């Protein structure tokens, strides 16, 4: 029996290379950076990869310094995953700006063709139906979650007031400032009359 250990270090390059093999344009973007390595620090986890001459990524040699280091705070990871188009606004980058820009462009543009991969296993028609069903489930879950959040907020704002609308806080603050100014003016008038 063969025992394989799967780690983030081994899964990430395999997953990225799977996407790169499907997109010649993406490999072409990486080829000018052949021989360069990148280091990703995501919270306490660190992963590194080296760009090969074919535009695919592989392991970094022990003594190779990274051409670029990209740091993502663990707390920002959900934002990065949720807003891929703005992912690089949540990171800190040190090193080769051109290489980092290429990585940013690829992170925004590369998409996994789930239906294509699934079609190789179950056939195109079944894969299409599975993807459509999965998409419908995700849309329904997102819609239900949004409706639940809106209903909960409305309950705590209107029926059982435990929250205050931002506009109400702003109006209250304006009223307090106006009252303070009126009291100061009145105090000055009283002082002049005395």
mmCIF file of C-alpha atoms in Angstrom:
data_model
loop_
_atom_site.group_PDB
_atom_site.id
_atom_site.type_symbol
_atom_site.label_atom_id
_atom_site.label_comp_id
_atom_site.label_asym_id
_atom_site.label_seq_id
_atom_site.Cartn_x
_atom_site.Cartn_y
_atom_site.Cartn_z
ATOM 1 C CA UNK A 1 0.000 0.000 0.000
ATOM 2 C CA UNK A 2 1.374 3.397 -1.024
ATOM 3 C CA UNK A 3 0.961 6.161 1.558
ATOM 4 C CA UNK A 4 0.712 9.683 0.127
ATOM 5 C CA UNK A 5 0.774 12.805 2.218
ATOM 6 C CA UNK A 6 -1.172 15.676 0.744
ATOM 7 C CA UNK A 7 -0.245 19.159 1.858
ATOM 8 C CA UNK A 8 -1.016 22.689 0.824
ATOM 9 C CA UNK A 9 2.548 22.862 -0.554
ATOM 10 C CA UNK A 10 1.859 19.941 -2.916
ATOM 11 C CA UNK A 11 -1.798 20.634 -3.750
ATOM 12 C CA UNK A 12 -1.428 24.303 -4.718
ATOM 13 C CA UNK A 13 1.079 23.788 -7.566
ATOM 14 C CA UNK A 14 -0.938 20.843 -8.878
ATOM 15 C CA UNK A 15 -4.151 22.887 -8.891
ATOM 16 C CA UNK A 16 -2.520 25.953 -10.450
ATOM 17 C CA UNK A 17 -0.759 23.844 -13.104
ATOM 18 C CA UNK A 18 -4.074 22.165 -13.941
ATOM 19 C CA UNK A 19 -5.518 25.621 -14.704
ATOM 20 C CA UNK A 20 -2.385 26.770 -16.547
ATOM 21 C CA UNK A 21 -2.390 23.668 -18.782
ATOM 22 C CA UNK A 22 -5.888 24.624 -19.969
ATOM 23 C CA UNK A 23 -4.914 28.234 -20.780
ATOM 24 C CA UNK A 24 -2.000 28.787 -23.195
ATOM 25 C CA UNK A 25 -2.294 32.573 -22.808
ATOM 26 C CA UNK A 26 -1.667 32.249 -19.051
ATOM 27 C CA UNK A 27 1.466 30.124 -19.565
ATOM 28 C CA UNK A 28 2.659 32.696 -22.136
ATOM 29 C CA UNK A 29 2.295 35.447 -19.505
ATOM 30 C CA UNK A 30 4.444 33.464 -17.045
ATOM 31 C CA UNK A 31 7.159 32.364 -19.507
ATOM 32 C CA UNK A 32 9.049 35.722 -19.400
ATOM 33 C CA UNK A 33 9.404 35.117 -15.636
ATOM 34 C CA UNK A 34 10.945 31.641 -16.030
ATOM 35 C CA UNK A 35 13.446 30.942 -13.270
ATOM 36 C CA UNK A 36 11.840 33.405 -10.852
ATOM 37 C CA UNK A 37 10.259 32.266 -7.636
ATOM 38 C CA UNK A 38 7.390 33.714 -5.625
ATOM 39 C CA UNK A 39 6.737 33.367 -1.915
ATOM 40 C CA UNK A 40 3.212 33.631 -0.485
ATOM 41 C CA UNK A 41 2.753 34.237 3.219
ATOM 42 C CA UNK A 42 -0.884 33.668 4.136
ATOM 43 C CA UNK A 43 -1.173 34.150 7.867
ATOM 44 C CA UNK A 44 1.166 31.572 9.422
ATOM 45 C CA UNK A 45 1.333 29.484 6.222
ATOM 46 C CA UNK A 46 4.073 29.980 3.642
ATOM 47 C CA UNK A 47 4.196 28.502 0.162
ATOM 48 C CA UNK A 48 6.708 29.053 -2.638
ATOM 49 C CA UNK A 49 6.821 28.208 -6.306
ATOM 50 C CA UNK A 50 9.233 28.545 -9.206
ATOM 51 C CA UNK A 51 8.145 29.433 -12.747
ATOM 52 C CA UNK A 52 9.442 26.950 -15.306
ATOM 53 C CA UNK A 53 10.425 27.666 -18.913
ATOM 54 C CA UNK A 54 7.098 26.118 -20.022
ATOM 55 C CA UNK A 55 5.074 28.590 -17.940
ATOM 56 C CA UNK A 56 4.095 25.967 -15.367
ATOM 57 C CA UNK A 57 5.068 26.199 -11.712
ATOM 58 C CA UNK A 58 7.168 23.850 -9.645
ATOM 59 C CA UNK A 59 9.068 23.570 -6.377
ATOM 60 C CA UNK A 60 11.702 26.098 -5.333
ATOM 61 C CA UNK A 61 15.260 25.002 -4.641
ATOM 62 C CA UNK A 62 16.303 25.425 -1.020
ATOM 63 C CA UNK A 63 18.758 28.282 -1.587
ATOM 64 C CA UNK A 64 16.711 30.309 -4.102
ATOM 65 C CA UNK A 65 15.593 33.734 -2.903
ATOM 66 C CA UNK A 66 12.111 34.810 -3.989
ATOM 67 C CA UNK A 67 11.814 37.438 -6.714
ATOM 68 C CA UNK A 68 8.574 38.568 -5.072
ATOM 69 C CA UNK A 69 7.018 38.033 -1.650
ATOM 70 C CA UNK A 70 3.264 38.455 -1.280
ATOM 71 C CA UNK A 71 1.830 38.675 2.238
ATOM 72 C CA UNK A 72 -1.842 38.238 3.061
ATOM 73 C CA UNK A 73 -3.112 38.673 6.603
ATOM 74 C CA UNK A 74 -5.238 35.707 7.687
ATOM 75 C CA UNK A 75 -8.049 38.107 8.608
ATOM 76 C CA UNK A 76 -8.104 39.467 5.029
ATOM 77 C CA UNK A 77 -8.259 36.033 3.358
ATOM 78 C CA UNK A 78 -12.099 35.958 3.179
ATOM 79 C CA UNK A 79 -12.056 39.395 1.487
ATOM 80 C CA UNK A 80 -9.419 38.229 -0.989
ATOM 81 C CA UNK A 81 -11.468 35.148 -1.882
ATOM 82 C CA UNK A 82 -14.712 37.090 -2.080
ATOM 83 C CA UNK A 83 -13.367 39.959 -4.206
ATOM 84 C CA UNK A 84 -10.833 38.405 -6.570
ATOM 85 C CA UNK A 85 -10.820 41.495 -8.780
ATOM 86 C CA UNK A 86 -9.496 43.538 -5.838
ATOM 87 C CA UNK A 87 -7.475 40.780 -4.172
ATOM 88 C CA UNK A 88 -4.148 42.545 -4.521
ATOM 89 C CA UNK A 89 -5.447 45.618 -2.674
ATOM 90 C CA UNK A 90 -5.473 43.462 0.490
ATOM 91 C CA UNK A 91 -1.861 42.261 0.212
ATOM 92 C CA UNK A 92 1.652 43.549 0.857
ATOM 93 C CA UNK A 93 4.149 43.019 -1.965
ATOM 94 C CA UNK A 94 7.947 43.108 -1.788
ATOM 95 C CA UNK A 95 10.153 42.556 -4.819
ATOM 96 C CA UNK A 96 9.674 42.370 -8.584
ATOM 97 C CA UNK A 97 6.635 44.548 -9.382
ATOM 98 C CA UNK A 98 6.273 43.205 -12.945
ATOM 99 C CA UNK A 99 6.213 39.600 -11.706
ATOM 100 C CA UNK A 100 3.719 40.539 -8.964
ATOM 101 C CA UNK A 101 1.535 42.260 -11.580
ATOM 102 C CA UNK A 102 1.550 39.119 -13.729
ATOM 103 C CA UNK A 103 0.538 37.008 -10.711
ATOM 104 C CA UNK A 104 -2.238 39.520 -9.946
ATOM 105 C CA UNK A 105 -3.578 39.382 -13.516
ATOM 106 C CA UNK A 106 -3.574 35.593 -13.487
ATOM 107 C CA UNK A 107 -5.283 35.432 -10.078
ATOM 108 C CA UNK A 108 -8.096 37.583 -11.468
ATOM 109 C CA UNK A 109 -8.435 35.855 -14.834
ATOM 110 C CA UNK A 110 -7.812 32.137 -14.358
ATOM 111 C CA UNK A 111 -11.050 30.236 -13.803
ATOM 112 C CA UNK A 112 -11.625 26.571 -13.214
ATOM 113 C CA UNK A 113 -13.843 25.005 -15.881
ATOM 114 C CA UNK A 114 -15.642 22.632 -13.540
ATOM 115 C CA UNK A 115 -17.963 21.435 -16.274
ATOM 116 C CA UNK A 116 -15.069 20.562 -18.573
ATOM 117 C CA UNK A 117 -13.292 18.483 -15.941
ATOM 118 C CA UNK A 118 -16.496 16.867 -14.728
ATOM 119 C CA UNK A 119 -17.478 16.089 -18.329
ATOM 120 C CA UNK A 120 -14.397 13.878 -18.674
ATOM 121 C CA UNK A 121 -15.680 11.743 -15.798
ATOM 122 C CA UNK A 122 -19.474 11.643 -16.214
ATOM 123 C CA UNK A 123 -20.028 12.939 -19.742
ATOM 124 C CA UNK A 124 -20.891 16.391 -21.026
ATOM 125 C CA UNK A 125 -24.681 16.231 -20.575
ATOM 126 C CA UNK A 126 -24.485 14.982 -16.983
ATOM 127 C CA UNK A 127 -21.696 17.460 -16.180
ATOM 128 C CA UNK A 128 -23.788 20.321 -17.571
ATOM 129 C CA UNK A 129 -26.759 19.308 -15.419
ATOM 130 C CA UNK A 130 -24.598 18.914 -12.312
ATOM 131 C CA UNK A 131 -23.026 22.351 -12.829
ATOM 132 C CA UNK A 132 -26.439 23.946 -13.458
ATOM 133 C CA UNK A 133 -27.836 22.270 -10.333
ATOM 134 C CA UNK A 134 -24.843 23.329 -8.252
ATOM 135 C CA UNK A 135 -25.124 26.891 -9.531
ATOM 136 C CA UNK A 136 -28.844 26.964 -8.704
ATOM 137 C CA UNK A 137 -28.134 25.687 -5.175
ATOM 138 C CA UNK A 138 -25.454 28.368 -4.653
ATOM 139 C CA UNK A 139 -27.737 31.124 -5.953
ATOM 140 C CA UNK A 140 -30.586 29.916 -3.724
ATOM 141 C CA UNK A 141 -28.261 29.747 -0.690
ATOM 142 C CA UNK A 142 -26.927 33.243 -1.387
ATOM 143 C CA UNK A 143 -30.458 34.622 -1.860
ATOM 144 C CA UNK A 144 -31.704 32.904 1.303
ATOM 145 C CA UNK A 145 -28.726 34.156 3.283
ATOM 146 C CA UNK A 146 -29.260 37.702 2.081
ATOM 147 C CA UNK A 147 -32.993 37.540 2.881
ATOM 148 C CA UNK A 148 -32.234 36.174 6.361
ATOM 149 C CA UNK A 149 -29.725 38.966 7.002
ATOM 150 C CA UNK A 150 -32.191 41.612 5.801
ATOM 151 C CA UNK A 151 -35.048 40.175 7.888
ATOM 152 C CA UNK A 152 -32.847 39.932 10.980
ATOM 153 C CA UNK A 153 -31.659 43.508 10.555
ATOM 154 C CA UNK A 154 -35.239 44.721 10.064
ATOM 155 C CA UNK A 155 -36.355 42.855 13.188
ATOM 156 C CA UNK A 156 -33.610 44.411 15.326
ATOM 157 C CA UNK A 157 -34.173 47.861 13.809
ATOM 158 C CA UNK A 158 -37.974 48.047 13.735
ATOM 159 C CA UNK A 159 -39.736 45.391 15.818
ATOM 160 C CA UNK A 160 -37.245 44.853 18.638
ATOM 161 C CA UNK A 161 -35.036 47.950 18.445
ATOM 162 C CA UNK A 162 -31.560 46.856 19.482
ATOM 163 C CA UNK A 163 -29.795 48.426 16.512
ATOM 164 C CA UNK A 164 -29.828 51.975 15.222
ATOM 165 C CA UNK A 165 -29.723 53.009 11.585
ATOM 166 C CA UNK A 166 -26.603 54.986 10.614
ATOM 167 C CA UNK A 167 -28.793 57.900 9.459
ATOM 168 C CA UNK A 168 -30.466 58.050 12.888
ATOM 169 C CA UNK A 169 -27.046 58.231 14.578
ATOM 170 C CA UNK A 170 -25.990 60.968 12.173
ATOM 171 C CA UNK A 171 -29.203 62.926 12.801
ATOM 172 C CA UNK A 172 -28.779 62.549 16.576
ATOM 173 C CA UNK A 173 -25.171 63.733 16.377
ATOM 174 C CA UNK A 174 -26.232 66.777 14.331
ATOM 175 C CA UNK A 175 -28.965 67.566 16.870
ATOM 176 C CA UNK A 176 -26.485 67.335 19.756
ATOM 177 C CA UNK A 177 -24.019 69.636 17.988
ATOM 178 C CA UNK A 178 -26.799 72.117 17.190
ATOM 179 C CA UNK A 179 -28.026 72.013 20.825
ATOM 180 C CA UNK A 180 -24.479 72.550 22.132
ATOM 181 C CA UNK A 181 -24.037 75.562 19.843
ATOM 182 C CA UNK A 182 -27.418 76.976 20.948
ATOM 183 C CA UNK A 183 -26.493 76.545 24.627
ATOM 184 C CA UNK A 184 -23.143 78.294 24.070
ATOM 185 C CA UNK A 185 -24.862 81.205 22.297
ATOM 186 C CA UNK A 186 -27.454 81.433 25.073
ATOM 187 C CA UNK A 187 -24.708 81.380 27.722
ATOM 188 C CA UNK A 188 -22.920 84.248 25.960
ATOM 189 C CA UNK A 189 -26.160 86.283 25.754
ATOM 190 C CA UNK A 190 -26.855 85.717 29.450
ATOM 191 C CA UNK A 191 -23.251 86.733 30.175
ATOM 192 C CA UNK A 192 -23.719 89.982 28.239
ATOM 193 C CA UNK A 193 -26.991 90.768 30.017
ATOM 194 C CA UNK A 194 -25.438 90.204 33.470
#
